[in-house]
């Protein structure tokens, strides 16, 4: 089974900061990786799929990239609405685990 | 518009069973897999498996095999998740989602297992 290792677990940041979250796969997943944002009491919201394709309606300050089996979610300038928990998930095959999550909190 | 509407919160005793439903509308029920994801309080997302509403085939994470059943009723565009032999670690919010990755999720169903 493919494992995903997401880091860091927590980020304490300020509005306007650049935020980078990493997700490392245990083997090749052929760019089949998605990023979600989740706020308390809400279902996850899809931000990015296919490693770097921005879901329609998602602000352009969010971007995804990949280098081999390492994937990165970047928020170019953090906005107040972006304080949330972020998860990666691969969909190369089954099972389709999520990463452990990264909570972006106010510094 | 696509909607996935789940059944309401449940409180169950240890050892009992629970069934969570996910009723879809706005698209062809048999056209997309439905996935189930759960989230224990304060914890991350855990993918459980999927059901193919077209033929009823399922794929479950190994840890749930034998204790979890995913079924569907195509006549009412509804999928079901049944968990048996509940333990305290099954306390979680359970979500259905139309295929994954997805923008279409149910609102979540809180299942509390408590004596």
CSV table of C-alpha atoms in Angstrom, one decimal:
chain,number,residue,atom,x,y,z
A,1,UNK,CA,0.0,0.0,0.0
A,2,UNK,CA,1.1,3.5,-0.7
A,3,UNK,CA,1.8,5.7,2.4
A,4,UNK,CA,1.5,9.4,2.5
A,5,UNK,CA,3.6,11.5,4.9
A,6,UNK,CA,2.4,15.0,5.4
A,7,UNK,CA,4.3,17.8,7.1
A,8,UNK,CA,4.4,19.8,9.2
A,9,UNK,CA,1.5,18.8,11.5
A,10,UNK,CA,1.0,22.4,12.5
A,11,UNK,CA,1.9,25.8,11.1
A,12,UNK,CA,1.6,29.0,13.1
A,13,UNK,CA,1.4,31.9,10.6
A,14,UNK,CA,0.2,35.4,10.0
A,15,UNK,CA,-2.0,36.9,7.4
A,16,UNK,CA,0.0,37.6,4.3
A,17,UNK,CA,2.6,34.9,5.0
A,18,UNK,CA,3.6,32.4,2.3
A,19,UNK,CA,2.6,28.8,3.4
A,20,UNK,CA,4.1,25.6,2.2
A,21,UNK,CA,2.8,22.1,3.1
A,22,UNK,CA,4.5,18.9,1.9
A,23,UNK,CA,3.1,15.5,1.2
A,24,UNK,CA,5.5,12.7,0.4
A,25,UNK,CA,4.4,9.4,-1.2
A,26,UNK,CA,6.1,6.1,-0.4
A,27,UNK,CA,6.2,5.3,-4.1
A,28,UNK,CA,5.2,6.9,-7.5
A,29,UNK,CA,1.6,8.0,-7.7
A,30,UNK,CA,1.8,9.4,-11.2
A,31,UNK,CA,0.6,12.9,-10.1
A,32,UNK,CA,-2.7,11.4,-8.8
A,33,UNK,CA,-2.7,13.6,-5.7
A,34,UNK,CA,-5.4,16.0,-4.4
A,35,UNK,CA,-5.4,18.6,-1.7
A,36,UNK,CA,-8.3,19.4,0.5
A,37,UNK,CA,-9.1,22.2,3.0
A,38,UNK,CA,-11.3,21.4,6.0
A,39,UNK,CA,-12.8,23.7,8.6
A,40,UNK,CA,-14.3,22.5,11.9
A,41,UNK,CA,-17.7,20.9,11.5
A,42,UNK,CA,-17.5,21.0,7.7
A,43,UNK,CA,-16.8,18.4,5.0
A,44,UNK,CA,-13.5,18.7,3.2
A,45,UNK,CA,-13.3,21.1,0.3
A,46,UNK,CA,-11.3,20.1,-2.8
A,47,UNK,CA,-8.6,22.6,-3.7
A,48,UNK,CA,-6.3,20.9,-6.2
A,49,UNK,CA,-6.3,17.7,-8.1
A,50,UNK,CA,-3.8,16.0,-10.4
A,51,UNK,CA,-1.1,17.5,-8.2
A,52,UNK,CA,-1.3,21.0,-9.7
A,53,UNK,CA,-4.7,21.6,-11.3
A,54,UNK,CA,-6.7,24.2,-9.4
A,55,UNK,CA,-10.3,23.2,-8.8
A,56,UNK,CA,-12.8,25.7,-10.3
A,57,UNK,CA,-13.6,28.5,-8.0
A,58,UNK,CA,-10.6,28.1,-5.7
A,59,UNK,CA,-8.5,31.3,-5.3
A,60,UNK,CA,-5.3,31.5,-7.4
A,61,UNK,CA,-3.2,32.1,-4.2
A,62,UNK,CA,-3.4,28.3,-3.8
A,63,UNK,CA,-1.1,26.2,-6.0
A,64,UNK,CA,0.2,22.7,-6.1
A,65,UNK,CA,3.5,21.3,-7.4
A,66,UNK,CA,5.4,18.0,-7.5
A,67,UNK,CA,8.9,16.7,-7.7
A,68,UNK,CA,9.0,13.0,-8.0
A,69,UNK,CA,7.1,11.6,-5.0
A,70,UNK,CA,7.1,14.9,-3.1
A,71,UNK,CA,4.1,17.1,-3.5
A,72,UNK,CA,3.7,20.7,-2.2
A,73,UNK,CA,0.7,22.9,-1.5
A,74,UNK,CA,1.5,26.6,-1.5
A,75,UNK,CA,-0.6,29.5,-0.3
A,76,UNK,CA,1.1,32.5,-1.7
A,77,UNK,CA,-0.4,35.1,0.7
A,78,UNK,CA,-2.4,33.7,3.6
A,79,UNK,CA,-5.9,35.2,4.0
A,80,UNK,CA,-8.0,35.1,7.1
A,81,UNK,CA,-10.3,32.5,5.5
A,82,UNK,CA,-7.4,30.2,5.0
A,83,UNK,CA,-7.0,29.2,8.6
A,84,UNK,CA,-8.0,25.6,8.5
A,85,UNK,CA,-6.6,22.0,8.3
A,86,UNK,CA,-5.2,20.8,5.0
A,87,UNK,CA,-5.0,17.2,3.8
A,88,UNK,CA,-3.5,15.4,0.8
A,89,UNK,CA,-4.9,12.2,-0.7
A,90,UNK,CA,-3.6,10.0,-3.4
A,91,UNK,CA,-5.9,8.3,-5.9
A,92,UNK,CA,-3.4,6.3,-7.9
A,93,UNK,CA,-4.9,3.0,-6.8
A,94,UNK,CA,-6.5,1.5,-3.7
A,95,UNK,CA,-6.5,2.1,-0.7
A,96,UNK,CA,-6.6,5.8,-1.0
A,97,UNK,CA,-5.4,7.1,2.3
A,98,UNK,CA,-5.2,10.8,3.3
A,99,UNK,CA,-2.2,12.5,4.7
A,100,UNK,CA,-2.1,13.1,8.5
A,101,UNK,CA,-3.2,16.8,8.0
A,102,UNK,CA,-1.6,20.2,8.6
A,103,UNK,CA,-3.4,22.6,10.8
A,104,UNK,CA,-2.7,26.2,9.8
A,105,UNK,CA,-3.3,28.4,12.8
A,106,UNK,CA,-2.9,32.0,13.7
A,107,UNK,CA,0.5,33.0,15.2
B,1,UNK,CA,-27.4,20.7,-8.6
B,2,UNK,CA,-25.7,17.8,-7.0
B,3,UNK,CA,-26.7,16.9,-3.4
B,4,UNK,CA,-25.6,14.2,-1.1
B,5,UNK,CA,-27.8,14.2,2.0
B,6,UNK,CA,-26.9,11.9,4.9
B,7,UNK,CA,-29.0,10.6,7.7
B,8,UNK,CA,-29.0,12.1,11.2
B,9,UNK,CA,-26.8,11.6,14.2
B,10,UNK,CA,-26.8,8.3,16.0
B,11,UNK,CA,-25.9,7.2,19.5
B,12,UNK,CA,-25.2,3.5,19.9
B,13,UNK,CA,-24.1,1.1,22.6
B,14,UNK,CA,-20.9,-0.9,22.3
B,15,UNK,CA,-21.4,-4.0,20.3
B,16,UNK,CA,-24.4,-2.6,18.4
B,17,UNK,CA,-24.8,-1.9,14.7
B,18,UNK,CA,-25.5,1.3,12.9
B,19,UNK,CA,-26.5,2.2,9.4
B,20,UNK,CA,-25.8,5.6,7.8
B,21,UNK,CA,-27.6,6.5,4.6
B,22,UNK,CA,-26.5,8.9,1.8
B,23,UNK,CA,-29.3,10.0,-0.6
B,24,UNK,CA,-28.1,11.6,-3.8
B,25,UNK,CA,-29.8,13.9,-6.2
B,26,UNK,CA,-28.9,16.0,-9.2
B,27,UNK,CA,-27.1,13.3,-11.1
B,28,UNK,CA,-27.3,9.7,-12.2
B,29,UNK,CA,-26.8,7.6,-9.1
B,30,UNK,CA,-25.3,4.7,-11.0
B,31,UNK,CA,-22.8,6.8,-12.8
B,32,UNK,CA,-20.3,7.4,-10.1
B,33,UNK,CA,-18.7,5.5,-7.3
B,34,UNK,CA,-19.6,6.6,-3.8
B,35,UNK,CA,-16.8,6.7,-1.2
B,36,UNK,CA,-17.1,6.6,2.6
B,37,UNK,CA,-14.6,8.6,4.8
B,38,UNK,CA,-14.7,8.9,8.5
B,39,UNK,CA,-13.2,11.3,11.0
B,40,UNK,CA,-12.8,10.6,14.7
B,41,UNK,CA,-13.1,13.6,17.0
B,42,UNK,CA,-10.0,15.8,16.7
B,43,UNK,CA,-8.4,13.3,14.2
B,44,UNK,CA,-7.7,13.2,10.5
B,45,UNK,CA,-9.6,11.8,7.6
B,46,UNK,CA,-9.8,8.0,7.2
B,47,UNK,CA,-10.8,6.6,3.8
B,48,UNK,CA,-13.0,3.5,4.3
B,49,UNK,CA,-13.8,2.3,0.8
B,50,UNK,CA,-16.2,2.6,-2.1
B,51,UNK,CA,-19.4,1.1,-3.6
B,52,UNK,CA,-20.2,1.0,-7.3
B,53,UNK,CA,-23.9,1.9,-7.3
B,54,UNK,CA,-24.2,0.4,-10.8
B,55,UNK,CA,-23.6,-3.2,-9.7
B,56,UNK,CA,-23.1,-3.1,-6.0
B,57,UNK,CA,-19.4,-4.0,-6.1
B,58,UNK,CA,-17.5,-2.7,-3.1
B,59,UNK,CA,-13.9,-2.2,-2.0
B,60,UNK,CA,-13.2,-1.9,1.7
B,61,UNK,CA,-10.0,-1.1,3.5
B,62,UNK,CA,-8.7,-4.3,5.0
B,63,UNK,CA,-9.3,-3.2,8.6
B,64,UNK,CA,-13.1,-2.9,7.9
B,65,UNK,CA,-13.6,-6.1,6.1
B,66,UNK,CA,-16.0,-8.4,7.9
B,67,UNK,CA,-17.4,-5.6,10.0
B,68,UNK,CA,-18.5,-3.0,7.5
B,69,UNK,CA,-21.0,-3.4,4.6
B,70,UNK,CA,-21.7,-0.9,1.9
B,71,UNK,CA,-25.0,-1.4,0.0
B,72,UNK,CA,-27.3,0.7,-2.2
B,73,UNK,CA,-30.9,1.0,-3.3
B,74,UNK,CA,-30.9,2.3,-6.8
B,75,UNK,CA,-34.7,2.8,-6.7
B,76,UNK,CA,-34.2,5.7,-4.2
B,77,UNK,CA,-30.7,6.7,-5.2
B,78,UNK,CA,-29.4,5.9,-1.7
B,79,UNK,CA,-26.2,4.3,-0.5
B,80,UNK,CA,-25.8,2.8,2.9
B,81,UNK,CA,-22.9,2.2,5.3
B,82,UNK,CA,-23.4,-0.4,8.0
B,83,UNK,CA,-21.0,-0.9,10.8
B,84,UNK,CA,-21.4,-3.8,13.2
B,85,UNK,CA,-19.8,-4.7,16.5
B,86,UNK,CA,-19.3,-1.0,17.3
B,87,UNK,CA,-16.5,0.0,19.7
B,88,UNK,CA,-15.7,3.4,21.2
B,89,UNK,CA,-13.1,3.9,18.4
B,90,UNK,CA,-15.9,3.9,15.9
B,91,UNK,CA,-17.1,7.2,17.3
B,92,UNK,CA,-16.7,9.5,14.3
B,93,UNK,CA,-18.3,11.7,11.7
B,94,UNK,CA,-19.0,9.6,8.6
B,95,UNK,CA,-19.0,11.2,5.2
B,96,UNK,CA,-20.1,10.0,1.8
B,97,UNK,CA,-18.5,11.5,-1.3
B,98,UNK,CA,-19.2,11.2,-5.0
B,99,UNK,CA,-16.0,9.6,-6.3
B,100,UNK,CA,-12.7,10.9,-5.0
B,101,UNK,CA,-11.2,13.5,-5.5
B,102,UNK,CA,-14.5,15.2,-5.1
B,103,UNK,CA,-16.3,18.5,-4.6
B,104,UNK,CA,-19.4,16.6,-3.7
B,105,UNK,CA,-19.7,15.5,-0.2
B,106,UNK,CA,-22.5,14.7,2.2
B,107,UNK,CA,-22.8,16.9,5.3
B,108,UNK,CA,-21.5,14.1,7.6
B,109,UNK,CA,-23.2,11.9,10.2
B,110,UNK,CA,-22.0,11.8,13.7
B,111,UNK,CA,-22.0,8.3,15.2
B,112,UNK,CA,-21.4,8.2,18.9
B,113,UNK,CA,-20.6,4.9,20.6
B,114,UNK,CA,-21.1,5.1,24.3
B,115,UNK,CA,-22.3,2.9,27.1
